Amino acid sequence: MTKTERITVTSLKHAIDALEPIEGGWRGTVPENWTQGRTAYGGFSAALALHAAQKSDVDLPPLRSAQVSFIGPLSGDITIRAQRLRRGRNAAFVQADVESEAGLGLRATFVFMRAVESRVDHQTGRAPDFPMPEPDTQTFRGHSAVAFSRNFDLLDRRDDSVGPAEWLRWARLVEREGLDPMVELIAIADCLPPAAVKLLGGPAPLSSMTWLLNILGPQPVTQDGWWLLRATTDYTREGSSSQQMAIWNAGGTPVAEQMQSVAIFA
């Protein structure tokens, strides 16, 4: 039996359900199958932070934006605390921190906002021409050396239409039943490798520093759990990469726009 096979598989829903309420927050654990090197996969820790933020107040409007800073490694036992920063007539700002024995690992500001009437109705961002996987399409479940990726069904586009510093990937959570749609989306939104990996030609020490995600609509909906993700970088220099990211649903409707700052140690 390999080390990968010995890892106890814990779904995201199970990890959320296992959170224990404590004064001012929640206590939980980063399961081995949700790790990425020496830290938790960013989408996992952000999903727990969002869950805590949602539970920190009543009747919150839909999530519209998340600003996430990856401050340090998160592993083992963790504590999640969320607090209201401001709540107005239309929007609520909630901060969530995730800490482990090593200290503060993630700080996120979530913006929840109800729909308001507007004279403007504009949307672009057509999905790339990459059909959603069919039931008999051969997909994969990540690399055994990257534990968290085994929680996803994945399909990459690898032909010449994909740029030299671009990823285009269909992804879905293997176990997603019972998850809040926004929690599911933020968990999957970070599962692409940094676009700079392609420029490096192979695995290298990298670390996401900041992550901005804007939700394009009140409720993310797709078919059979599939989401189309794209990441591309126009700037990678002196150990820093800035990348743009996007998500579409199975029908080609834009669902989210993102940006990340990535540190490169190679």
Coordinates of C-alpha atoms in Angstrom, one line a residue:
M1 CA 0.0 0.0 0.0
T2 CA 1.4 3.4 -1.0
K3 CA 1.5 6.5 1.2
T4 CA -1.2 8.1 -1.0
E5 CA -3.5 5.0 -0.4
R6 CA -3.0 5.2 3.3
I7 CA -4.3 8.8 3.5
T8 CA -7.8 9.0 5.1
V9 CA -10.1 10.6 2.5
T10 CA -12.2 13.4 4.0
S11 CA -14.7 15.3 1.9
L12 CA -15.1 19.1 2.2
K13 CA -18.6 18.6 3.5
H14 CA -17.3 16.2 6.2
A15 CA -14.6 18.7 7.2
I16 CA -17.1 21.5 7.5
D17 CA -19.6 19.3 9.5
A18 CA -16.7 18.3 11.8
L19 CA -16.0 21.9 12.8
E20 CA -16.5 22.4 16.6
P21 CA -17.9 25.7 17.9
I22 CA -15.7 27.6 20.3
E23 CA -16.0 31.0 21.8
G24 CA -15.8 33.4 18.9
G25 CA -15.3 30.9 16.2
W26 CA -14.7 27.3 15.2
R27 CA -12.0 24.6 15.7
G28 CA -11.2 22.1 12.9
T29 CA -8.5 20.1 11.2
V30 CA -6.8 20.1 7.8
P31 CA -7.2 16.6 6.5
E32 CA -4.2 15.1 4.8
N33 CA -6.1 14.8 1.5
W34 CA -6.6 18.6 1.4
T35 CA -3.0 19.5 1.7
Q36 CA -0.7 21.1 -0.8
G37 CA 2.9 20.7 0.2
R38 CA 3.3 21.8 3.8
T39 CA 0.0 23.8 3.9
A40 CA -3.7 23.4 3.2
Y41 CA -4.9 23.8 -0.4
G42 CA -6.0 27.5 -0.7
G43 CA -9.5 26.7 -1.9
F44 CA -10.0 24.4 1.1
S45 CA -9.0 27.0 3.7
A46 CA -10.9 29.8 1.9
A47 CA -14.0 27.5 1.8
L48 CA -13.8 27.0 5.6
A49 CA -13.4 30.8 6.1
L50 CA -16.4 31.5 3.9
H51 CA -18.5 29.0 5.8
A52 CA -17.5 30.7 9.1
A53 CA -18.4 34.1 7.6
Q54 CA -21.8 32.9 6.5
K55 CA -22.5 31.6 10.0
S56 CA -21.3 34.8 11.7
D57 CA -24.4 36.8 10.8
V58 CA -28.1 36.3 9.9
D59 CA -29.8 36.8 6.5
L60 CA -26.7 37.7 4.7
P61 CA -27.2 38.6 1.0
P62 CA -25.3 36.6 -1.7
L63 CA -21.5 36.6 -1.8
R64 CA -20.2 39.0 -4.4
S65 CA -16.5 39.3 -3.7
A66 CA -13.7 37.7 -1.7
Q67 CA -10.3 39.2 -1.0
V68 CA -7.9 36.5 0.4
S69 CA -4.4 36.8 1.7
F70 CA -2.3 33.6 2.1
I71 CA -0.2 34.7 5.0
G72 CA 1.4 31.5 6.2
P73 CA 1.2 27.7 6.2
L74 CA -1.9 26.0 7.6
S75 CA -1.8 22.4 8.8
G76 CA -3.1 20.2 11.6
D77 CA -5.5 21.8 14.0
I78 CA -6.9 25.1 12.9
T79 CA -9.1 27.9 14.4
I80 CA -11.5 30.0 12.3
R81 CA -12.9 33.3 13.5
A82 CA -15.2 35.6 11.6
Q83 CA -16.4 39.1 12.5
R84 CA -18.6 41.7 10.9
L85 CA -16.7 44.7 9.7
R86 CA -19.7 46.7 8.5
R87 CA -23.3 46.0 7.5
G88 CA -25.3 48.5 5.5
R89 CA -28.6 48.5 3.7
N90 CA -27.2 46.7 0.7
A91 CA -23.9 45.1 1.6
A92 CA -22.1 43.4 4.5
F93 CA -18.4 43.1 5.0
V94 CA -17.1 40.1 7.0
Q95 CA -13.5 39.3 7.9
A96 CA -12.5 35.7 8.5
D97 CA -9.1 34.5 9.9
V98 CA -7.8 31.0 9.8
E99 CA -4.9 30.1 12.2
S100 CA -2.9 27.1 13.1
E101 CA 0.0 26.3 15.4
A102 CA 2.3 28.3 13.1
G103 CA 0.1 31.4 13.5
L104 CA -2.2 33.3 11.1
G105 CA -2.4 31.5 7.8
L106 CA -5.3 33.1 5.9
R107 CA -7.2 36.3 6.2
A108 CA -10.2 36.9 4.0
T109 CA -12.7 39.8 3.6
F110 CA -16.0 38.6 2.1
V111 CA -18.4 41.1 0.6
F112 CA -22.1 40.0 0.6
M113 CA -24.4 42.3 -1.4
R114 CA -28.0 42.1 -2.5
A115 CA -29.1 42.9 -6.1
V116 CA -30.1 46.5 -6.6
E117 CA -31.9 48.2 -9.5
S118 CA -29.6 49.7 -12.1
R119 CA -29.9 51.2 -15.6
V120 CA -26.8 49.3 -16.7
D121 CA -27.0 45.7 -18.0
H122 CA -23.7 44.7 -19.6
Q123 CA -21.9 41.4 -19.7
T124 CA -19.1 40.0 -21.9
G125 CA -16.6 37.2 -21.4
R126 CA -17.6 34.4 -23.8
A127 CA -16.4 31.0 -22.7
P128 CA -13.5 29.4 -24.7
D129 CA -14.4 26.7 -27.2
F130 CA -13.8 23.7 -25.0
P131 CA -16.9 21.4 -24.6
M132 CA -17.9 20.1 -21.2
P133 CA -16.8 16.5 -20.5
E134 CA -19.3 13.8 -21.4
P135 CA -20.1 10.9 -19.1
D136 CA -17.7 8.7 -21.0
T137 CA -14.9 11.3 -21.3
Q138 CA -11.6 10.2 -19.9
T139 CA -10.8 12.6 -17.0
F140 CA -8.2 12.4 -14.3
R141 CA -8.0 13.1 -10.6
G142 CA -4.9 15.1 -10.2
H143 CA -1.4 14.0 -9.3
S144 CA -0.7 11.6 -6.4
A145 CA 2.1 14.0 -5.2
V146 CA -0.5 16.9 -4.8
A147 CA -2.9 15.4 -2.3
F148 CA -5.7 17.9 -2.6
S149 CA -6.0 17.5 -6.4
R150 CA -7.4 14.0 -5.9
N151 CA -10.6 15.5 -4.7
F152 CA -11.4 16.8 -8.2
D153 CA -12.4 15.3 -11.6
L154 CA -10.3 17.2 -14.1
L155 CA -9.9 17.6 -17.8
D156 CA -7.2 19.9 -19.4
R157 CA -7.1 21.3 -22.9
R158 CA -3.6 20.7 -24.2
D159 CA -3.6 21.6 -27.9
D160 CA -2.0 24.6 -29.6
S161 CA -5.0 26.8 -28.9
V162 CA -3.9 27.1 -25.3
G163 CA -1.2 29.7 -24.8
P164 CA 2.3 29.0 -23.4
A165 CA 1.4 30.7 -20.1
E166 CA -2.2 29.5 -19.8
W167 CA -4.3 26.8 -18.3
L168 CA -7.7 25.8 -19.5
R169 CA -9.4 23.1 -17.4
W170 CA -12.8 21.6 -16.6
A171 CA -13.1 20.7 -12.9
R172 CA -15.6 19.4 -10.5
L173 CA -15.6 18.2 -6.9
V174 CA -15.8 14.5 -6.6
E175 CA -18.0 14.8 -3.4
R176 CA -20.1 17.9 -3.5
E177 CA -23.5 16.8 -2.2
G178 CA -24.9 19.0 0.5
L179 CA -22.4 21.9 0.0
D180 CA -23.5 25.5 -0.1
P181 CA -23.1 26.6 -3.8
M182 CA -20.8 29.5 -2.9
V183 CA -18.6 27.3 -0.7
E184 CA -18.4 24.7 -3.5
L185 CA -17.4 27.4 -6.0
I186 CA -14.7 29.0 -3.9
A187 CA -13.3 25.5 -3.1
I188 CA -12.9 24.7 -6.8
A189 CA -11.9 28.2 -8.0
D190 CA -8.3 27.8 -6.9
C191 CA -7.6 24.3 -8.3
L192 CA -5.6 25.4 -11.3
P193 CA -1.8 25.4 -11.1
P194 CA -0.3 28.9 -11.3
A195 CA 0.1 29.9 -15.0
A196 CA 3.8 30.6 -14.4
V197 CA 4.3 26.8 -14.0
K198 CA 4.1 26.4 -17.7
L199 CA 6.9 29.0 -18.2
L200 CA 9.1 27.1 -15.7
G201 CA 8.6 23.9 -17.7
G202 CA 7.8 21.7 -14.6
P203 CA 7.2 21.7 -10.9
A204 CA 8.8 24.4 -8.8
P205 CA 8.4 26.0 -5.4
L206 CA 5.5 28.5 -5.7
S207 CA 3.1 30.2 -3.3
S208 CA -0.1 32.2 -3.9
M209 CA 0.1 35.4 -2.0
T210 CA -3.2 37.2 -2.6
W211 CA -6.4 36.2 -4.4
L212 CA -9.3 38.4 -5.5
L213 CA -12.5 36.7 -6.6
N214 CA -15.6 38.5 -7.9
I215 CA -18.8 36.5 -8.3
L216 CA -20.8 37.4 -11.4
G217 CA -24.4 36.8 -10.3
P218 CA -26.3 35.9 -7.2
Q219 CA -26.1 32.1 -7.3
P220 CA -23.6 29.9 -9.2
V221 CA -25.3 27.1 -11.1
T222 CA -23.9 24.5 -13.5
Q223 CA -24.5 21.0 -14.9
D224 CA -23.2 17.8 -13.2
G225 CA -20.8 19.9 -11.1
W226 CA -18.6 21.0 -14.0
W227 CA -16.9 24.4 -14.1
L228 CA -14.5 25.7 -16.8
L229 CA -11.5 27.4 -15.3
R230 CA -8.9 29.6 -17.1
A231 CA -5.7 31.1 -15.7
T232 CA -3.1 33.1 -17.7
T233 CA -0.2 35.4 -16.8
D234 CA 1.1 38.4 -18.7
Y235 CA 3.8 39.2 -16.1
T236 CA 6.3 36.9 -14.4
R237 CA 9.6 38.5 -13.3
E238 CA 11.9 38.7 -10.4
G239 CA 10.0 36.1 -8.4
S240 CA 6.6 37.6 -8.8
S241 CA 3.8 36.6 -11.1
S242 CA 0.4 38.3 -11.7
Q243 CA -2.3 36.1 -13.2
Q244 CA -5.9 36.6 -14.4
M245 CA -8.4 33.9 -13.9
A246 CA -12.0 33.2 -15.0
I247 CA -14.8 30.7 -14.4
W248 CA -17.7 29.7 -16.7
N249 CA -20.5 27.3 -16.0
A250 CA -21.4 24.3 -18.2
G251 CA -23.6 26.6 -20.4
G252 CA -20.7 29.0 -21.1
T253 CA -22.1 31.8 -18.8
P254 CA -19.4 33.7 -16.9
V255 CA -19.5 33.0 -13.2
A256 CA -16.5 34.6 -11.7
E257 CA -13.5 36.7 -12.5
Q258 CA -10.3 36.4 -10.4
M259 CA -6.7 37.7 -10.0
Q260 CA -3.8 36.2 -8.1
S261 CA -0.4 37.3 -7.1
V262 CA 2.1 34.3 -7.0
A263 CA 5.6 34.2 -5.5
I264 CA 8.1 32.0 -7.4
F265 CA 11.2 30.6 -5.7
A266 CA 12.9 29.3 -8.8

